[in-house]
Short mmCIF file of C-alpha atoms and ligand atoms in Angstrom, two decimals:
data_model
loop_
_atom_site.label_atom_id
_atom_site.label_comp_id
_atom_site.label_asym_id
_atom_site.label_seq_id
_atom_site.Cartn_x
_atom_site.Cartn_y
_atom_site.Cartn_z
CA UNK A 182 -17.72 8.14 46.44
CA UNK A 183 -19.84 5.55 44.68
CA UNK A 184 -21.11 8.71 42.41
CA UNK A 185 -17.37 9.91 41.96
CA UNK A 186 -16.53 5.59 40.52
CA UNK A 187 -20.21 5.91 38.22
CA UNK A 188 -18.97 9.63 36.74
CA UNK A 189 -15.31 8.22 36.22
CA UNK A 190 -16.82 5.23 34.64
CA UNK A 191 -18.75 6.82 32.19
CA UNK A 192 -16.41 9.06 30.83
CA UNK A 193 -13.83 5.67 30.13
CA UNK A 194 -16.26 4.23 28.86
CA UNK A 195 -16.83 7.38 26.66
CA UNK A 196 -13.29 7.91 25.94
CA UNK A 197 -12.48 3.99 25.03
CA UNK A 198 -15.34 4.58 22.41
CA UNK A 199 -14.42 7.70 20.81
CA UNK A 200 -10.64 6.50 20.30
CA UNK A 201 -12.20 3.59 18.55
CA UNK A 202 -14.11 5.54 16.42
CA UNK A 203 -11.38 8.12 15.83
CA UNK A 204 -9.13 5.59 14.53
CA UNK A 205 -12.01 3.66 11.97
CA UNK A 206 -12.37 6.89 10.24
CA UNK A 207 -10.36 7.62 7.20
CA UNK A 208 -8.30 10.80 8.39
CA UNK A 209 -8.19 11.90 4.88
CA UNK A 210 -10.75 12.58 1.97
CA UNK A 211 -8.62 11.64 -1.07
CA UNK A 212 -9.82 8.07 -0.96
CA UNK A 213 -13.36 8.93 -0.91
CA UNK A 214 -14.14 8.69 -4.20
CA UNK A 215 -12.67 5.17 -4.81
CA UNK A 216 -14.77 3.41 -1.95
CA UNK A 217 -17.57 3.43 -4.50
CA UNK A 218 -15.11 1.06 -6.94
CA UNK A 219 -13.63 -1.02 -3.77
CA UNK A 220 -16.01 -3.86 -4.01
CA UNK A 221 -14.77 -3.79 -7.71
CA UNK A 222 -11.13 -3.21 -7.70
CA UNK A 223 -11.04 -6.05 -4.68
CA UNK A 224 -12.83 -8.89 -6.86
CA UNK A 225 -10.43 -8.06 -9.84
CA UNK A 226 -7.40 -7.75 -7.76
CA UNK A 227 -8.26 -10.63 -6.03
CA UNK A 228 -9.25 -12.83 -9.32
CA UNK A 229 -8.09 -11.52 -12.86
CA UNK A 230 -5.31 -9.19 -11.91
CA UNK A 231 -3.84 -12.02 -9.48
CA UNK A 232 -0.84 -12.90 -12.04
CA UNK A 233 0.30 -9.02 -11.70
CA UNK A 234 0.51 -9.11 -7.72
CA UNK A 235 2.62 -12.57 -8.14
CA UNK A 236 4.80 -11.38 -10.89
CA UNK A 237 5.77 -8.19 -8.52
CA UNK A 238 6.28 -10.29 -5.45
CA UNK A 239 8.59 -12.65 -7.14
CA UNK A 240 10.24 -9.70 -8.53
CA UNK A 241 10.53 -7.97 -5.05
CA UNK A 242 11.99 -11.11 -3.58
CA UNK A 243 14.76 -11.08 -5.82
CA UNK A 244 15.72 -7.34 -5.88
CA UNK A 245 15.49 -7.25 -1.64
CA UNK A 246 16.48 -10.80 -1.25
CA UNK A 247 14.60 -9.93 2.41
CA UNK A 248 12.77 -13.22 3.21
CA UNK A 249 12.33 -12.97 6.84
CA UNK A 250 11.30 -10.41 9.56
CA UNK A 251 8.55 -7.55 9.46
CA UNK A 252 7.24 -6.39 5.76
CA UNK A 253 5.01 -3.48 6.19
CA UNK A 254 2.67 -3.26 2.90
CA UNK A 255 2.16 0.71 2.54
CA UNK A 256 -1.39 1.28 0.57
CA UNK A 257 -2.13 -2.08 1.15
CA UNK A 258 -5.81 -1.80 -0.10
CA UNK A 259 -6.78 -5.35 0.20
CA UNK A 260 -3.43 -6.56 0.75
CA UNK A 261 -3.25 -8.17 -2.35
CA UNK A 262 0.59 -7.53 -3.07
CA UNK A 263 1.89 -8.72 0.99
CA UNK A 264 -0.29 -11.63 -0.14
CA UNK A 265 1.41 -12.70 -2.87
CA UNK A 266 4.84 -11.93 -1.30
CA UNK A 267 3.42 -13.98 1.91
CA UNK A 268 2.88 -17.06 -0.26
CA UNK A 269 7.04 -17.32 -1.32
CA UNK A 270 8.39 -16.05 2.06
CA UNK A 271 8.53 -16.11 5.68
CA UNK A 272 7.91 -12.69 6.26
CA UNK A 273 5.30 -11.31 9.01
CA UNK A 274 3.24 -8.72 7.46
CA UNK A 275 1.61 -5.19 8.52
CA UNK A 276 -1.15 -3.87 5.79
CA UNK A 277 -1.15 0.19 6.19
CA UNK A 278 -3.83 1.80 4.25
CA UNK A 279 -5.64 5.07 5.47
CA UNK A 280 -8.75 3.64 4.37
CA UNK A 281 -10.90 1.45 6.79
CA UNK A 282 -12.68 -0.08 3.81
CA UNK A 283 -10.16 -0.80 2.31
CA UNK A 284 -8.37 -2.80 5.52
CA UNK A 285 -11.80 -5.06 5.94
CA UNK A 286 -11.01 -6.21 2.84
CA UNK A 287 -7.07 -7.20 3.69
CA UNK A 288 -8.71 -8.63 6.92
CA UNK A 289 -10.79 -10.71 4.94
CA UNK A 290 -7.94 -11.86 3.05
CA UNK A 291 -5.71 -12.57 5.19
CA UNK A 292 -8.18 -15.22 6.89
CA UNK A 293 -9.01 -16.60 2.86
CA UNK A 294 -5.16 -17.11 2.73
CA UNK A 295 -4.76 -18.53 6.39
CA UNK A 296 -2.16 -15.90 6.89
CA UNK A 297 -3.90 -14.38 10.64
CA UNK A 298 -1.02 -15.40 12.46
CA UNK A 299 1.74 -13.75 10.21
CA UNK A 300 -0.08 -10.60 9.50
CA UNK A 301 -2.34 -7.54 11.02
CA UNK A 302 -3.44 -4.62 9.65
CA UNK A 303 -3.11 -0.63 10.39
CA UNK A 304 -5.11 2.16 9.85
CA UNK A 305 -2.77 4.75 9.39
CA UNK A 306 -1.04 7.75 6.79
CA UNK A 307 2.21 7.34 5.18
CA UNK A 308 2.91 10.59 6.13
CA UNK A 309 2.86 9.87 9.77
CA UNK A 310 3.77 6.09 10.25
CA UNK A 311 2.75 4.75 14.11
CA UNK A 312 5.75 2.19 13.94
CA UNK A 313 9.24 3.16 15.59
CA UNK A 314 12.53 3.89 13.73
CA UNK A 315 14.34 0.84 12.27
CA UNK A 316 11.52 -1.48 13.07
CA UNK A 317 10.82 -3.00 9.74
CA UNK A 318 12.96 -5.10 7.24
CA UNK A 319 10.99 -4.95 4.15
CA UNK A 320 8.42 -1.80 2.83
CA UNK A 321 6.60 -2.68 0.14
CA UNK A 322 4.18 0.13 -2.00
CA UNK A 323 2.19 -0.72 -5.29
CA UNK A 324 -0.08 1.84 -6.82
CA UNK A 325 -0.50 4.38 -3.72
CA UNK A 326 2.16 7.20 -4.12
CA UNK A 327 0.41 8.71 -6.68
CA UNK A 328 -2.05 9.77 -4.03
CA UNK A 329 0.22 10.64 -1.15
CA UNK A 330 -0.26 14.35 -0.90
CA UNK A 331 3.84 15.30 0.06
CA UNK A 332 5.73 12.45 -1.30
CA UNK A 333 9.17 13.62 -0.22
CA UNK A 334 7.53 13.43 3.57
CA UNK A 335 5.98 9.85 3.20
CA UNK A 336 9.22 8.66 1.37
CA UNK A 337 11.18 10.09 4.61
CA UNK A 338 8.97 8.10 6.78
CA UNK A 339 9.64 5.10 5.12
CA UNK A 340 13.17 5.80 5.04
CA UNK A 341 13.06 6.21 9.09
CA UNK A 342 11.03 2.79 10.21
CA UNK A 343 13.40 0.93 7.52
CA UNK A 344 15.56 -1.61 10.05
CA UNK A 345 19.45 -1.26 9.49
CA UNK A 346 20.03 -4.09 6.18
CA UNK A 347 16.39 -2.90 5.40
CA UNK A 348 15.28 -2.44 2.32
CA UNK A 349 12.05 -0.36 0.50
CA UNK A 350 10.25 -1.11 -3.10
CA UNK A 351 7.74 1.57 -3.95
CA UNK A 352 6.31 2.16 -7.13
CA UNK A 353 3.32 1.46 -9.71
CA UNK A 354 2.98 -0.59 -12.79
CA UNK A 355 0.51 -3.02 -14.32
CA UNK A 356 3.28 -5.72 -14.65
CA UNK A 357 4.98 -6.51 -17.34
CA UNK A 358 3.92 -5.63 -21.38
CA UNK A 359 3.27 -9.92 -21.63
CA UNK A 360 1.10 -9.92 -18.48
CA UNK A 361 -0.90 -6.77 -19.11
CA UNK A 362 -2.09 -8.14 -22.85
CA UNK A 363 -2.72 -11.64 -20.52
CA UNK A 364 -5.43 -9.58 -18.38
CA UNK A 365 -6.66 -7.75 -21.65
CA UNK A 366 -7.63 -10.70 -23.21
CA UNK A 367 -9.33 -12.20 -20.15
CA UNK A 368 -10.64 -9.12 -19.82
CA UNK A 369 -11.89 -9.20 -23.51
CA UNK A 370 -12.90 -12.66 -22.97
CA UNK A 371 -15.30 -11.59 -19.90
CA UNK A 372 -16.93 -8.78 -21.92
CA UNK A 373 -15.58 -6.62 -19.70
CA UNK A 374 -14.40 -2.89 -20.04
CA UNK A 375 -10.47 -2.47 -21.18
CA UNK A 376 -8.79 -1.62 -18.04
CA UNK A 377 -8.63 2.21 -17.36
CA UNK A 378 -5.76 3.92 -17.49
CA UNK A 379 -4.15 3.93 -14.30
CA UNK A 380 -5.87 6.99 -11.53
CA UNK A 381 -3.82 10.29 -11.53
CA UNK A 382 -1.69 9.79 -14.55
CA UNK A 383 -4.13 11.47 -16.80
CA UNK A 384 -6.20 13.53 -14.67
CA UNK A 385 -8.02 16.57 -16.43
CA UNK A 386 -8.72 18.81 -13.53
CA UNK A 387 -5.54 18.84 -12.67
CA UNK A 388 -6.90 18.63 -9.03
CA UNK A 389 -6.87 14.52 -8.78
CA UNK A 390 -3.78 12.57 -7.16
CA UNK A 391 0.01 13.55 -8.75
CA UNK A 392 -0.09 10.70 -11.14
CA UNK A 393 3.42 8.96 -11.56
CA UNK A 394 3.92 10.09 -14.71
CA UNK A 395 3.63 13.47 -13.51
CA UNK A 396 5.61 13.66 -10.58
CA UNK A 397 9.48 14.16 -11.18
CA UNK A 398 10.60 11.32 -7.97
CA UNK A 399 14.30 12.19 -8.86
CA UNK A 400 14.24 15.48 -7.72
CA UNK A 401 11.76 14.88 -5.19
CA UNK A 402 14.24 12.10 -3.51
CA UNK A 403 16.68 15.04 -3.87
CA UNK A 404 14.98 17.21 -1.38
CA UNK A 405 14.83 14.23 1.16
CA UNK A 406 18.18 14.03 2.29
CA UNK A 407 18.43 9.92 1.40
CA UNK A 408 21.62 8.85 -0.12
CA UNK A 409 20.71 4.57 -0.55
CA UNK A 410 18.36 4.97 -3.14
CA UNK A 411 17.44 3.84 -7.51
CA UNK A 412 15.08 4.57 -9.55
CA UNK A 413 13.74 1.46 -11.44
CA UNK A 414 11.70 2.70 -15.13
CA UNK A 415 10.96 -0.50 -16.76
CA UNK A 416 8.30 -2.19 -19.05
CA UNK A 417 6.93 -2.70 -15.57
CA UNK A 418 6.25 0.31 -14.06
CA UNK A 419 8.04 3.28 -12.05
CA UNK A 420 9.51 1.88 -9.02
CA UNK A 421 12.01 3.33 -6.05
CA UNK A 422 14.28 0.93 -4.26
CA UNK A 423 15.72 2.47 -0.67
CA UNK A 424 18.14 0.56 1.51
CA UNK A 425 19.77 1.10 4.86
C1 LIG B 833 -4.77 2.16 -6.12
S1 LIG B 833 -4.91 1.60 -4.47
C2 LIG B 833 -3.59 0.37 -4.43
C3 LIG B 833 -3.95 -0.76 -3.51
C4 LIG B 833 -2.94 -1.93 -3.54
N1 LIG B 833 -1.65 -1.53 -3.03
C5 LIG B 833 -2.78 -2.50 -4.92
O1 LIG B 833 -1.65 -2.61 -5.41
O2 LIG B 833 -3.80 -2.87 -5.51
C6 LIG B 833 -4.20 2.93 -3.50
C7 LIG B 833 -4.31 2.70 -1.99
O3 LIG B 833 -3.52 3.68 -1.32
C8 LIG B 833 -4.23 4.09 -0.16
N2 LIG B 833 -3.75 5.42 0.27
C9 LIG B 833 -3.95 6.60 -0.37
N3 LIG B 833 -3.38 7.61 0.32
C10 LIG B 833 -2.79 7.04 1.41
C11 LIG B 833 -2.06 7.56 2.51
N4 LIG B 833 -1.81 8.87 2.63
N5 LIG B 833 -1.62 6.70 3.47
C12 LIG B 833 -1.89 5.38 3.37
N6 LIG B 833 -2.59 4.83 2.35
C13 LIG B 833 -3.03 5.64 1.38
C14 LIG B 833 -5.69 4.08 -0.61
O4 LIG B 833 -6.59 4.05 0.48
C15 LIG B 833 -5.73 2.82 -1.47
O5 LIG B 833 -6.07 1.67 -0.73
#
């Protein structure tokens, strides 16, 4: 008996470990090559690129007009767009990003901002969302779908955890032409590089994420079966608004 408790023992404990680990590592490859950059893309996003995340938010607050409830941030990296919308709502936040790396740094942010008892984080694929239908009133995306391997499945998921009166904002920009020519000339100022141009929208190999100005979304959103949806092509980017 007491040999039967020691065996049945070990293998929890065994089990309770590999499920950790299993869920810490990145199920996908694609974001690989950007974890040497993270460090990088998380002091920018965090410092110089700051007035971009801020202009979205406030732009995302007045499209949705969704203020309260659960905002799931899809892509999150370091959570640097919830942030921002954190800052002029009440909303509770989930960061998703399939990149563990990437979710230490929202983690770190979210203490930085004081936000650890509105927000969490998940380590999960937009293709295959943990959360159940209709649990979430606001789905915010910056700069991932260009590297979401089936759109038309990940916009579907989305679609099904939206809450009835929910609405989703998905898209990619670098904020407006006046705010872009802002961060250039801090940029300049810094001696630093010009920015790049954005991952996947000119990729040579033609191997690299569907960049958004590659990707035809209107005829992708075709093939999904959703009716509540408008495609946003501004100054400021490519962005899809859903609603339920
Ligand atoms: C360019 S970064 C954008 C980060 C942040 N949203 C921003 O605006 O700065 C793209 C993010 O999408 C995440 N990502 C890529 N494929 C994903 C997938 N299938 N599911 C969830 N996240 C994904 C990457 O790990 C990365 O953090």
């Amino acid at each position: 008996m007491g040999r039967l408790i020691v065996c049945m023992s070990v293998l929890l404990v065994a089990c309770v470990s590999n499920c950790v680990f299993a869920e810490e590592k990145p199920t996908q490859g694609n974001d690989a090559p950007r974890k040497m950059n993270i460090s990088r893309y998380d002091e920018a996003a965090r410092g110089i690129n700051a007035p971009m995340y801020a202009y979205y938010a406030q732009k995302i607050k007045e499209r949705t007009g969704i203020t309260k409830g659960v905002c799931l941030d899809v892509g999150s990296g370091g959570g640097y767009l919830g942030l921002a919308l954190a800052k002029i709502t009440d909303l509770d936040f989930v960061f998703l990003d399939i990149s563990a790396d990437a979710l230490e740094k929202a983690k770190i942010h979210i203490f930085e901002d004081g936000l650890h008892e509105r927000a969490k984080t998940l380590l999960a694929d937009v293709h295959s969302i943990p959360l159940p239908d209709g649990s979430v009133n606001l789905i915010i995306s910056r700069g991932s779908i260009p590297f979401w391997k089936d759109p038309a499945k990940a916009l579907k998921e989305i679609y099904r955890i939206l809450a009835p009166g929910g609405q989703a904002y998905v898209g990619g920009g670098r904020g407006t032409p006046e705010i872009q020519a802002q961060i250039a000339a801090k940029r300049k100022d810094l001696g630093m590089e010009p920015w790049d141009k954005p991952m996947g929208d000119k990729d040579p190999t033609g191997k690299g994420p569907g960049g958004m100005a590659q990707r035809n979304y209107e005829e992708i959103l075709k093939t999904t079966g959703i009716k509540n949806y408008a495609i946003d092509k501004g100054n400021d980017g490519m962005w899809i608004q859903m609603w339920k």
